[in-house]
PDB file of C-alpha atoms in Angstrom:
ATOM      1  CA  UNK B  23     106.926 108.839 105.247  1.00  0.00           C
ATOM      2  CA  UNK B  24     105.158 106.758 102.058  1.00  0.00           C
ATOM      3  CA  UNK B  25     102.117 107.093 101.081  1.00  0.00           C
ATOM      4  CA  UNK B  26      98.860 105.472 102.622  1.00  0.00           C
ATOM      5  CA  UNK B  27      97.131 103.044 100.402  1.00  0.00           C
ATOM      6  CA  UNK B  28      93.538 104.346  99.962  1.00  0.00           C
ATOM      7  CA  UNK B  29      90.475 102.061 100.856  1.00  0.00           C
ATOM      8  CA  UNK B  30      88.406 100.836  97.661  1.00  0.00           C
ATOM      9  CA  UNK B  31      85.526 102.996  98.509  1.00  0.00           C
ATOM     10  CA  UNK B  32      87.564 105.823  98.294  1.00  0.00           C
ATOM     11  CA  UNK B  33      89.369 105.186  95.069  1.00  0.00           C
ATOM     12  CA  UNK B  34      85.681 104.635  93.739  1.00  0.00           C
ATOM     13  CA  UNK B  35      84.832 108.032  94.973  1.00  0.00           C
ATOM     14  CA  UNK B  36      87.875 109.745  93.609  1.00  0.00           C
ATOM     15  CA  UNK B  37      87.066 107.499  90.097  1.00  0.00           C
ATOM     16  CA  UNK B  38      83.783 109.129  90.381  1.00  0.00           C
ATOM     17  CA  UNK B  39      85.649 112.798  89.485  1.00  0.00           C
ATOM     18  CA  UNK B  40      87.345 111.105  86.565  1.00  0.00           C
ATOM     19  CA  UNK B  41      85.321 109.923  83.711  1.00  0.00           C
ATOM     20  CA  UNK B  42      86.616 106.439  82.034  1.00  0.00           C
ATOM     21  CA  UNK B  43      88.962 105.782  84.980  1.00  0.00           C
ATOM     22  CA  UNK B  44      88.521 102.638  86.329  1.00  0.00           C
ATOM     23  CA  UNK B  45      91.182 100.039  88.696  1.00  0.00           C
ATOM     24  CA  UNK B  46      92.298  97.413  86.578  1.00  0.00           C
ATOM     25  CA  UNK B  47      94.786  94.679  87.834  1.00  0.00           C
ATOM     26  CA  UNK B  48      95.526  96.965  91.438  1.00  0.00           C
ATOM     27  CA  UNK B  49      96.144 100.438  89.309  1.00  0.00           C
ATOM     28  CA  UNK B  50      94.019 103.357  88.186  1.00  0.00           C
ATOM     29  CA  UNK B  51      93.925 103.377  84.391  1.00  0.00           C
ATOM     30  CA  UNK B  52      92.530 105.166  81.161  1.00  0.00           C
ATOM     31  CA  UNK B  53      92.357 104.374  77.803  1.00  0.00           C
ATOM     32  CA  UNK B  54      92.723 107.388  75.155  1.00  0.00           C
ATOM     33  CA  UNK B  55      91.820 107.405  71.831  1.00  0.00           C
ATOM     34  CA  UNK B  56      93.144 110.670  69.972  1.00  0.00           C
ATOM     35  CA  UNK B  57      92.615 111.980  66.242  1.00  0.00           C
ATOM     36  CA  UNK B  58      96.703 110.825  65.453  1.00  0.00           C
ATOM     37  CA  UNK B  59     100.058 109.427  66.121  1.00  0.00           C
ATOM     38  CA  UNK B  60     101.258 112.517  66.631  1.00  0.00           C
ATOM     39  CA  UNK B  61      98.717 113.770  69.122  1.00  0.00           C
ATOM     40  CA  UNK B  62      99.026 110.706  70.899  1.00  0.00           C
ATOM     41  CA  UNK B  63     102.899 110.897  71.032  1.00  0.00           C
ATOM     42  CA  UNK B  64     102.416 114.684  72.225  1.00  0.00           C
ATOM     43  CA  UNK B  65     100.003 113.369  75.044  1.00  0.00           C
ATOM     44  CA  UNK B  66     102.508 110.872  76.225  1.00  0.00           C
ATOM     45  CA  UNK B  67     105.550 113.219  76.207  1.00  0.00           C
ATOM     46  CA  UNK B  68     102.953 116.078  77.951  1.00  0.00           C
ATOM     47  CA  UNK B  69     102.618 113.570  80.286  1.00  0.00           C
ATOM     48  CA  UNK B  70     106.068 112.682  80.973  1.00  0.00           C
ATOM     49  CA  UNK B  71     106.590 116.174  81.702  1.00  0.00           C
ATOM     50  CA  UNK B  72     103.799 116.378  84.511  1.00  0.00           C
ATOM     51  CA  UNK B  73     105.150 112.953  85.815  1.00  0.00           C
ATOM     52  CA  UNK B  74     108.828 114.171  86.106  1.00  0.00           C
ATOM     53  CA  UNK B  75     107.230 117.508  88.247  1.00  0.00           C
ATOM     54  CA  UNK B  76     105.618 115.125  90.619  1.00  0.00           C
ATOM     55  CA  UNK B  77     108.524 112.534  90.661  1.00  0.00           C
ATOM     56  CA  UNK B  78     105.903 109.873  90.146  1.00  0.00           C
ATOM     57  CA  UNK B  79     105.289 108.171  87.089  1.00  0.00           C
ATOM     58  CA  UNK B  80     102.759 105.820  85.189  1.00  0.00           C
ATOM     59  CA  UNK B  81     103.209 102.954  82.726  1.00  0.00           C
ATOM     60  CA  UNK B  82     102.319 104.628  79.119  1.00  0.00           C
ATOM     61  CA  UNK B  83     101.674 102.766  76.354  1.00  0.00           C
ATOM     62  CA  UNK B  84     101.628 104.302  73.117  1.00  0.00           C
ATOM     63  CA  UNK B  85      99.513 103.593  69.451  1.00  0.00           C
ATOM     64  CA  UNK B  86      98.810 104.564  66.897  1.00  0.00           C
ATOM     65  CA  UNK B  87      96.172 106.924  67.946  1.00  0.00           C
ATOM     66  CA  UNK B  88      95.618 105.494  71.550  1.00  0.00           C
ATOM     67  CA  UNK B  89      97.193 106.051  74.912  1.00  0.00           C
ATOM     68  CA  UNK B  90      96.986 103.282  77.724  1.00  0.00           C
ATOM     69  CA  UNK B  91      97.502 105.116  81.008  1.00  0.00           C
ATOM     70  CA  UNK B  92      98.180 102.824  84.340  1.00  0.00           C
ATOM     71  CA  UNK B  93      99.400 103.643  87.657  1.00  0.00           C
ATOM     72  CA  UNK B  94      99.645 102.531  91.228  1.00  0.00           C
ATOM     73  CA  UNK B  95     102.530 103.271  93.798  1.00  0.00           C
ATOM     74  CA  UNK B  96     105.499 100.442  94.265  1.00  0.00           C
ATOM     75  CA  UNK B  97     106.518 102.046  97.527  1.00  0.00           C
ATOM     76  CA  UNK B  98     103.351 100.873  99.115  1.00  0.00           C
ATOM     77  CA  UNK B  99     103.772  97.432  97.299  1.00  0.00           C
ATOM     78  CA  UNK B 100     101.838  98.552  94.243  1.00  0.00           C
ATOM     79  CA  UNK B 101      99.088  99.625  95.689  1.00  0.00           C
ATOM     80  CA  UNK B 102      96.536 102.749  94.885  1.00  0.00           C
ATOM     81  CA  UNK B 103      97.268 106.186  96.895  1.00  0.00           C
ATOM     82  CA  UNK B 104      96.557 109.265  96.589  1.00  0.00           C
ATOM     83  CA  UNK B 105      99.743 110.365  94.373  1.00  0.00           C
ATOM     84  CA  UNK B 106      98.200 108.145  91.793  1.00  0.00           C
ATOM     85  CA  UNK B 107      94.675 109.914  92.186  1.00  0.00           C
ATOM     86  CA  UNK B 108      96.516 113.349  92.054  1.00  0.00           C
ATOM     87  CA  UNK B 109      98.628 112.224  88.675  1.00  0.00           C
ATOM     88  CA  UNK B 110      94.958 110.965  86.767  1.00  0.00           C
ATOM     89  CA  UNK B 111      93.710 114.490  87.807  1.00  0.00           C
ATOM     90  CA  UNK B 112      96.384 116.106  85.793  1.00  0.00           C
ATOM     91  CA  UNK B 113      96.394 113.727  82.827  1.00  0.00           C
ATOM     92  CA  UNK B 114      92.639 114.112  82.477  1.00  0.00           C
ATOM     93  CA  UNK B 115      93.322 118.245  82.670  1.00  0.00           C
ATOM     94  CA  UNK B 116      95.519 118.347  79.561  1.00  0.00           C
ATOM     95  CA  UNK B 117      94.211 115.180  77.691  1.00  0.00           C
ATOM     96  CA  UNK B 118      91.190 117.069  76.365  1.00  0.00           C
ATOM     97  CA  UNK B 119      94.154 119.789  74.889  1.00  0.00           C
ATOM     98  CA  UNK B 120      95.493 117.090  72.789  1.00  0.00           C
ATOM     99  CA  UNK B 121      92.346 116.062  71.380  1.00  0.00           C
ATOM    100  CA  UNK B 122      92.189 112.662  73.707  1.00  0.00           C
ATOM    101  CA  UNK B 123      88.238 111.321  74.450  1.00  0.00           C
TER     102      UNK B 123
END
């Protein structure tokens, strides 16, 4: 069974638990800023890893010293559900680790 698309007020609430989230253009994205290229290439292939586990997976965009985060679930006709809440959660818990703000 897919996913259920969640209701804007609850996206807001889970955005509430993830500091510089926000929905832009129907997906939950984050902008990183980190102290390299190679941090910020470490982040992104950290992240791979973590999206491979889950079997769901984000658009990453990769800087210089920046990684552009966005997600949403094309099952549900790109809309926000919870496996795109539960990905964010993990990115934010080993973004810190790579030096990401």
């Amino acid at each position: 069974m897919p996913p259920e698309p969640l209701s804007p007020a609850r996206v807001q609430e889970a955005l509430a638990e993830l500091p510089g989230w926000s929905v832009e253009e129907e997906r939950v994205a984050r902008h990183y800023r980190l102290p390299g290229h190679f941090p910020a290439a470490a982040l992104v292939t950290h992240v791979a890893a973590i999206q491979e586990e889950l079997g769901h997976h984000a658009t990453l965009t990769l800087g210089y010293n920046t990684v552009d985060v966005a997600v949403n679930t094309h099952s549900v006709g790109g809309r926000i559900t919870e496996l795109d809440i539960a990905l964010a959660r993990r990115i934010e818990a080993i973004a810190a680790g790579h030096g990401a703000g």
